Short mmCIF file of C-alpha atoms and ligand atoms in Angstrom, two decimals:
data_model
loop_
_atom_site.label_atom_id
_atom_site.label_comp_id
_atom_site.label_asym_id
_atom_site.label_seq_id
_atom_site.Cartn_x
_atom_site.Cartn_y
_atom_site.Cartn_z
CA MET Y 78 80.80 118.99 102.64
CA LYS Y 79 82.20 115.56 103.38
CA ARG Y 80 85.17 115.93 105.69
CA ALA Y 81 87.45 113.14 106.87
CA VAL Y 82 90.48 112.93 109.11
CA TYR Y 83 93.52 110.75 108.48
CA PRO Y 84 95.21 110.51 111.88
CA GLY Y 85 98.63 109.03 112.47
CA SER Y 86 102.15 109.48 113.74
CA PHE Y 87 103.68 110.20 110.31
CA ASP Y 88 107.23 110.07 111.69
CA PRO Y 89 107.89 110.65 108.86
CA VAL Y 90 105.32 110.47 106.08
CA THR Y 91 106.12 107.70 103.56
CA TYR Y 92 104.97 107.00 100.02
CA GLY Y 93 102.53 104.50 101.60
CA HIS Y 94 100.86 107.30 103.58
CA LEU Y 95 100.93 109.60 100.56
CA ASP Y 96 99.19 106.95 98.48
CA VAL Y 97 96.41 106.70 101.10
CA ILE Y 98 96.20 110.52 101.28
CA ARG Y 99 95.88 110.90 97.51
CA ARG Y 100 93.20 108.22 97.23
CA ALA Y 101 91.23 109.47 100.25
CA SER Y 102 91.40 113.05 98.96
CA GLU Y 103 89.45 111.87 95.92
CA MET Y 104 86.69 110.46 98.12
CA PHE Y 105 86.08 113.43 100.39
CA ASP Y 106 85.66 117.17 99.87
CA VAL Y 107 88.23 117.91 102.57
CA LEU Y 108 90.81 115.53 104.02
CA ILE Y 109 92.53 116.64 107.21
CA VAL Y 110 95.77 114.79 107.81
CA SER Y 111 96.37 115.16 111.52
CA VAL Y 112 99.52 114.31 113.44
CA LEU Y 113 98.87 112.66 116.77
CA ASN Y 114 100.79 114.54 119.43
CA ASN Y 115 101.05 112.21 122.37
CA LYS Y 116 101.97 108.69 121.40
CA MET Y 117 105.61 108.32 120.58
CA LYS Y 118 108.21 108.50 123.28
CA ASN Y 119 111.14 109.29 121.11
CA PRO Y 120 110.12 110.52 117.69
CA LEU Y 121 112.66 111.39 115.00
CA PHE Y 122 110.75 114.54 114.06
CA SER Y 123 108.83 116.85 116.38
CA VAL Y 124 105.12 117.27 115.78
CA GLU Y 125 105.79 120.72 114.26
CA GLU Y 126 108.39 119.25 111.90
CA ARG Y 127 106.04 116.43 110.90
CA VAL Y 128 103.28 118.94 110.16
CA ARG Y 129 105.68 121.01 108.02
CA ILE Y 130 106.85 117.89 106.16
CA LEU Y 131 103.26 116.78 105.51
CA LYS Y 132 102.31 120.25 104.25
CA GLU Y 133 105.19 120.23 101.79
CA ALA Y 134 104.50 116.65 100.67
CA THR Y 135 100.80 117.34 100.05
CA LYS Y 136 101.02 120.89 98.71
CA ASN Y 137 99.79 119.81 95.28
CA ILE Y 138 96.55 118.29 96.59
CA SER Y 139 94.26 121.26 97.09
CA ASN Y 140 91.67 119.67 99.40
CA VAL Y 141 94.20 118.31 101.91
CA GLN Y 142 94.79 120.22 105.13
CA VAL Y 143 97.42 119.35 107.73
CA ASP Y 144 96.90 119.70 111.46
CA SER Y 145 97.90 118.07 114.75
CA PHE Y 146 95.97 116.97 117.79
CA SER Y 147 96.43 115.61 121.30
CA GLY Y 148 94.19 113.28 123.24
CA LEU Y 149 91.33 111.25 121.92
CA LEU Y 150 90.56 111.20 118.22
CA ILE Y 151 86.82 111.18 118.93
CA ASN Y 152 87.09 114.52 120.76
CA TYR Y 153 89.18 116.06 117.99
CA ALA Y 154 86.70 114.79 115.40
CA ALA Y 155 83.71 116.13 117.34
CA GLU Y 156 85.33 119.56 117.75
CA ASN Y 157 85.96 119.73 114.01
CA ASN Y 158 82.64 118.28 112.92
CA ILE Y 159 84.25 115.23 111.31
CA HIS Y 160 82.49 111.88 111.18
CA VAL Y 161 84.91 109.74 109.22
CA ALA Y 162 88.44 108.63 110.06
CA VAL Y 163 90.64 107.14 107.35
CA ARG Y 164 93.22 104.48 108.13
CA GLY Y 165 95.46 102.37 105.93
CA LEU Y 166 95.70 98.60 106.07
CA ARG Y 167 98.89 96.95 104.93
CA ALA Y 168 98.63 93.38 106.13
CA ILE Y 169 96.68 91.13 108.41
CA THR Y 170 98.93 92.28 111.24
CA ASP Y 171 97.45 95.79 110.99
CA PHE Y 172 93.94 94.41 110.97
CA GLU Y 173 93.43 93.30 114.55
CA TYR Y 174 94.82 96.52 115.99
CA GLU Y 175 92.94 98.75 113.58
CA LEU Y 176 89.67 96.87 114.03
CA GLN Y 177 89.84 97.32 117.78
CA ILE Y 178 90.55 101.05 117.52
CA ALA Y 179 87.80 101.56 114.95
CA GLN Y 180 85.24 99.75 117.09
CA THR Y 181 86.32 101.60 120.21
CA ASN Y 182 86.03 104.96 118.44
CA ARG Y 183 82.62 104.11 117.10
CA LYS Y 184 81.40 102.98 120.51
CA LEU Y 185 82.95 105.87 122.46
CA SER Y 186 81.62 108.45 120.04
CA GLY Y 187 78.08 107.08 120.23
CA GLY Y 188 78.25 106.20 116.54
CA GLU Y 189 79.43 109.68 115.52
CA LEU Y 190 82.86 108.57 114.26
CA ASP Y 191 83.20 105.78 111.75
CA THR Y 192 86.41 104.49 110.18
CA VAL Y 193 87.06 103.89 106.50
CA PHE Y 194 89.97 101.61 105.59
CA LEU Y 195 92.00 101.84 102.44
CA THR Y 196 94.10 98.83 101.59
CA THR Y 197 97.63 99.71 100.66
CA SER Y 198 98.79 99.69 97.08
CA LEU Y 199 100.91 96.56 96.80
CA GLU Y 200 104.10 98.42 95.96
CA TYR Y 201 103.92 100.15 99.36
CA ALA Y 202 102.72 97.20 101.45
CA TYR Y 203 106.15 96.66 102.99
CA LEU Y 204 106.65 100.31 103.98
CA SER Y 205 106.50 101.57 107.53
CA SER Y 206 107.90 104.71 109.11
CA SER Y 207 109.92 102.57 111.53
CA SER Y 208 111.59 100.49 108.84
CA VAL Y 209 112.40 103.63 106.85
CA LYS Y 210 114.00 105.14 109.97
CA GLU Y 211 116.01 102.01 110.60
CA ILE Y 212 117.31 101.93 107.03
CA ALA Y 213 118.11 105.67 107.08
CA SER Y 214 119.95 105.40 110.39
CA PHE Y 215 122.37 102.93 108.79
CA GLY Y 216 122.84 105.11 105.75
CA GLY Y 217 120.69 102.89 103.50
CA ASN Y 218 118.85 104.06 100.39
CA ILE Y 219 115.31 105.23 101.15
CA SER Y 220 114.66 107.00 97.86
CA GLU Y 221 111.81 104.60 97.03
CA CYS Y 222 110.23 105.02 100.46
CA VAL Y 223 109.91 108.77 101.03
CA PRO Y 224 110.09 111.96 98.92
CA ASP Y 225 113.64 113.24 98.34
CA PHE Y 226 113.30 116.22 100.65
CA VAL Y 227 112.18 113.91 103.49
CA ALA Y 228 115.13 111.59 102.86
CA ALA Y 229 117.46 114.60 103.07
CA LEU Y 230 115.92 115.73 106.36
CA MET Y 231 116.27 112.21 107.78
CA THR Y 232 119.91 111.97 106.75
CA GLU Y 233 120.54 115.29 108.47
CA LYS Y 234 118.80 114.13 111.68
CA TYR Y 235 120.80 110.91 111.81
CA ARG Y 236 124.03 112.77 111.09
CA LYS Y 237 123.35 114.90 114.17
CA ARG Y 238 122.44 111.83 116.24
CA GLY Y 239 125.55 109.97 115.12
CA GLY Y 240 123.49 107.44 113.17
CA VAL Y 241 121.85 106.00 116.24
CA TYR Y 242 118.54 104.32 115.55
CA GLU Y 243 116.26 104.18 118.55
CA GLN Y 244 113.21 101.95 118.47
CA GLN Y 245 110.23 104.23 118.97
CA ASP Y 246 107.13 102.09 118.91
P1 LIG T 115 100.10 105.13 113.79
O1 LIG T 115 101.20 105.24 114.79
O2 LIG T 115 98.86 105.84 114.13
O3 LIG T 115 99.87 103.72 113.29
P2 LIG T 115 101.44 105.66 111.30
O4 LIG T 115 101.99 106.96 110.85
O5 LIG T 115 102.41 104.53 111.47
O6 LIG T 115 100.64 106.00 112.60
O7 LIG T 115 100.31 105.17 110.30
C1 LIG T 115 99.15 105.92 110.07
C2 LIG T 115 98.19 105.10 109.24
O8 LIG T 115 98.74 104.83 107.96
C3 LIG T 115 97.83 103.73 109.80
O9 LIG T 115 96.48 103.47 109.49
C4 LIG T 115 98.72 102.79 109.06
O10 LIG T 115 98.17 101.48 109.00
C5 LIG T 115 98.74 103.45 107.71
N1 LIG T 115 99.94 103.13 106.95
C6 LIG T 115 101.22 103.17 107.35
N2 LIG T 115 102.06 102.78 106.37
C7 LIG T 115 101.26 102.47 105.31
C8 LIG T 115 101.53 101.96 103.99
N3 LIG T 115 102.76 101.67 103.59
N4 LIG T 115 100.46 101.77 103.18
C9 LIG T 115 99.21 102.04 103.62
N5 LIG T 115 98.91 102.49 104.84
C10 LIG T 115 99.92 102.70 105.68
#
């Protein structure tokens, strides 16, 4: 069985992520989309909420599982017998950062964890969770960025926060 992990913050999942998930799910027997638990200081959604959102958004793809993890990806991968991480590349700006992480993971894992990159579909190249949050916080239309139920949850969050957008990354 070829298993891969797609790690990320997913705060929240966008159509860009879902495009990567769908394409990666066709390449592996099992794709585990795993929410990283310790990076963001002030996320819009809790890890549990992000996991629930991802489960709902991927419920029609039978070989996708959703999980969360803390700490180093290489340890999580080793514990789950996973040797491939999937990451998405949008633009050259992603490249330097992603290359460094991929090489570090490969080195630290003694070659046990490799990274596979999927380039974004062009229609989603501009999408990031942070820009979607910024637009939503000002009441903008995000219907082309995230599934409708995610947009509704974001609107509700920002209503409770009084529309305040806080830079997370
Ligand atoms: P992280 O904080 O780990 O970067 P994100 O949730 O922002 O987490 O992104 C997870 C992964 O998805 C990263 O590899 C990122 O480059 C990729 N990604 C984000 N948005 C898109 C998009 N619109 N198209 C393709 N890949 C994307």
